Amino acid sequence: AALIVGAKAQAHVVMLTACQRDRYLNKQDVQVAPEQRLGCASAGYVIVKYDKYVLGVGLIFARDIDLAWPLRSLIPRYW
């Protein structure tokens, strides 16, 4: 569902860099800077994008609003 509706999402979206994208796709945690979080004010599920592409869903763990937050990849194990 995230791949279908994610293209139109404007809140709870995380935009990754190329290096972060590779880590995310390999199911590794990524640190997400405040400017990469679109409409994310607290912890929870987010749509993960790279450039104009929707990659899937992740889970962010909120901390101090001005610091990087950890993003856990929710890519299925056998994708």
PDB file of C-alpha atoms in Angstrom:
ATOM      1  CA  ALA A   1       0.000   0.000   0.000  1.00  0.00           C
ATOM      2  CA  ALA A   2       2.870   2.399   0.781  1.00  0.00           C
ATOM      3  CA  LEU A   3       4.189   2.094  -2.754  1.00  0.00           C
ATOM      4  CA  ILE A   4       0.786   3.052  -4.152  1.00  0.00           C
ATOM      5  CA  VAL A   5      -0.205   5.965  -1.891  1.00  0.00           C
ATOM      6  CA  GLY A   6       3.324   7.050  -0.960  1.00  0.00           C
ATOM      7  CA  ALA A   7       3.839   9.149  -4.083  1.00  0.00           C
ATOM      8  CA  LYS A   8       1.117  11.559  -2.932  1.00  0.00           C
ATOM      9  CA  ALA A   9       2.078  11.622   0.754  1.00  0.00           C
ATOM     10  CA  GLN A  10       2.995  15.058   2.100  1.00  0.00           C
ATOM     11  CA  ALA A  11       3.297  14.266   5.804  1.00  0.00           C
ATOM     12  CA  HIS A  12       5.130  11.530   7.673  1.00  0.00           C
ATOM     13  CA  VAL A  13       7.668  11.318   4.846  1.00  0.00           C
ATOM     14  CA  VAL A  14      11.438  10.833   5.072  1.00  0.00           C
ATOM     15  CA  MET A  15      13.693  11.760   2.138  1.00  0.00           C
ATOM     16  CA  LEU A  16      16.938   9.740   2.001  1.00  0.00           C
ATOM     17  CA  THR A  17      20.329  10.445   0.433  1.00  0.00           C
ATOM     18  CA  ALA A  18      21.941   7.852  -1.860  1.00  0.00           C
ATOM     19  CA  CYS A  19      24.102   6.469   0.965  1.00  0.00           C
ATOM     20  CA  GLN A  20      21.113   6.275   3.326  1.00  0.00           C
ATOM     21  CA  ARG A  21      19.045   4.595   0.599  1.00  0.00           C
ATOM     22  CA  ASP A  22      21.588   1.792   0.313  1.00  0.00           C
ATOM     23  CA  ARG A  23      21.629   1.254   4.066  1.00  0.00           C
ATOM     24  CA  TYR A  24      17.811   1.306   4.215  1.00  0.00           C
ATOM     25  CA  LEU A  25      17.499  -1.260   1.411  1.00  0.00           C
ATOM     26  CA  ASN A  26      19.995  -3.489   3.261  1.00  0.00           C
ATOM     27  CA  LYS A  27      17.773  -3.323   6.384  1.00  0.00           C
ATOM     28  CA  GLN A  28      20.248  -1.200   8.346  1.00  0.00           C
ATOM     29  CA  ASP A  29      19.221   1.674  10.591  1.00  0.00           C
ATOM     30  CA  VAL A  30      19.715   5.193   9.219  1.00  0.00           C
ATOM     31  CA  GLN A  31      20.089   8.532  11.041  1.00  0.00           C
ATOM     32  CA  VAL A  32      17.633  11.069   9.586  1.00  0.00           C
ATOM     33  CA  ALA A  33      18.370  14.805   9.923  1.00  0.00           C
ATOM     34  CA  PRO A  34      15.568  17.286  10.717  1.00  0.00           C
ATOM     35  CA  GLU A  35      15.538  18.681   7.159  1.00  0.00           C
ATOM     36  CA  GLN A  36      14.905  15.167   5.770  1.00  0.00           C
ATOM     37  CA  ARG A  37      11.717  14.705   7.799  1.00  0.00           C
ATOM     38  CA  LEU A  38       8.618  16.119   6.124  1.00  0.00           C
ATOM     39  CA  GLY A  39       5.704  16.468   8.530  1.00  0.00           C
ATOM     40  CA  CYS A  40       7.265  14.241  11.189  1.00  0.00           C
ATOM     41  CA  ALA A  41       6.877  15.734  14.650  1.00  0.00           C
ATOM     42  CA  SER A  42       7.054  12.538  16.671  1.00  0.00           C
ATOM     43  CA  ALA A  43       7.950   8.866  16.518  1.00  0.00           C
ATOM     44  CA  GLY A  44       5.975   6.546  14.276  1.00  0.00           C
ATOM     45  CA  TYR A  45       5.634   5.022  10.845  1.00  0.00           C
ATOM     46  CA  VAL A  46       6.785   7.001   7.809  1.00  0.00           C
ATOM     47  CA  ILE A  47       6.866   6.723   4.038  1.00  0.00           C
ATOM     48  CA  VAL A  48      10.487   6.440   2.889  1.00  0.00           C
ATOM     49  CA  LYS A  49      11.485   8.091  -0.389  1.00  0.00           C
ATOM     50  CA  TYR A  50      14.632   8.567  -2.427  1.00  0.00           C
ATOM     51  CA  ASP A  51      14.517  11.293  -5.085  1.00  0.00           C
ATOM     52  CA  LYS A  52      11.032  10.844  -6.611  1.00  0.00           C
ATOM     53  CA  TYR A  53      10.784   7.131  -5.781  1.00  0.00           C
ATOM     54  CA  VAL A  54       8.888   5.558  -2.886  1.00  0.00           C
ATOM     55  CA  LEU A  55      11.043   2.852  -1.288  1.00  0.00           C
ATOM     56  CA  GLY A  56       8.666   1.617   1.388  1.00  0.00           C
ATOM     57  CA  VAL A  57       7.852   2.134   5.060  1.00  0.00           C
ATOM     58  CA  GLY A  58      10.077   2.814   8.028  1.00  0.00           C
ATOM     59  CA  LEU A  59       9.773   3.460  11.732  1.00  0.00           C
ATOM     60  CA  ILE A  60      11.372   6.544  13.261  1.00  0.00           C
ATOM     61  CA  PHE A  61      12.242   6.922  16.905  1.00  0.00           C
ATOM     62  CA  ALA A  62      11.797  10.559  17.986  1.00  0.00           C
ATOM     63  CA  ARG A  63      14.271  12.262  20.197  1.00  0.00           C
ATOM     64  CA  ASP A  64      15.232  15.908  20.447  1.00  0.00           C
ATOM     65  CA  ILE A  65      13.501  17.678  17.541  1.00  0.00           C
ATOM     66  CA  ASP A  66      16.774  19.341  16.447  1.00  0.00           C
ATOM     67  CA  LEU A  67      18.848  16.147  16.293  1.00  0.00           C
ATOM     68  CA  ALA A  68      19.006  13.239  13.865  1.00  0.00           C
ATOM     69  CA  TRP A  69      16.455  10.488  14.519  1.00  0.00           C
ATOM     70  CA  PRO A  70      17.025   6.771  13.917  1.00  0.00           C
ATOM     71  CA  LEU A  71      15.005   5.242  11.074  1.00  0.00           C
ATOM     72  CA  ARG A  72      14.404   1.493  11.151  1.00  0.00           C
ATOM     73  CA  SER A  73      13.919  -0.157   7.767  1.00  0.00           C
ATOM     74  CA  LEU A  74      10.733  -2.203   7.464  1.00  0.00           C
ATOM     75  CA  ILE A  75      11.670  -3.751   4.124  1.00  0.00           C
ATOM     76  CA  PRO A  76      10.448  -7.380   4.141  1.00  0.00           C
ATOM     77  CA  ARG A  77      13.192  -9.924   4.801  1.00  0.00           C
ATOM     78  CA  TYR A  78      12.668 -11.830   1.538  1.00  0.00           C
ATOM     79  CA  TRP A  79      12.066  -9.011  -0.929  1.00  0.00           C
TER      80      TRP A  79
END
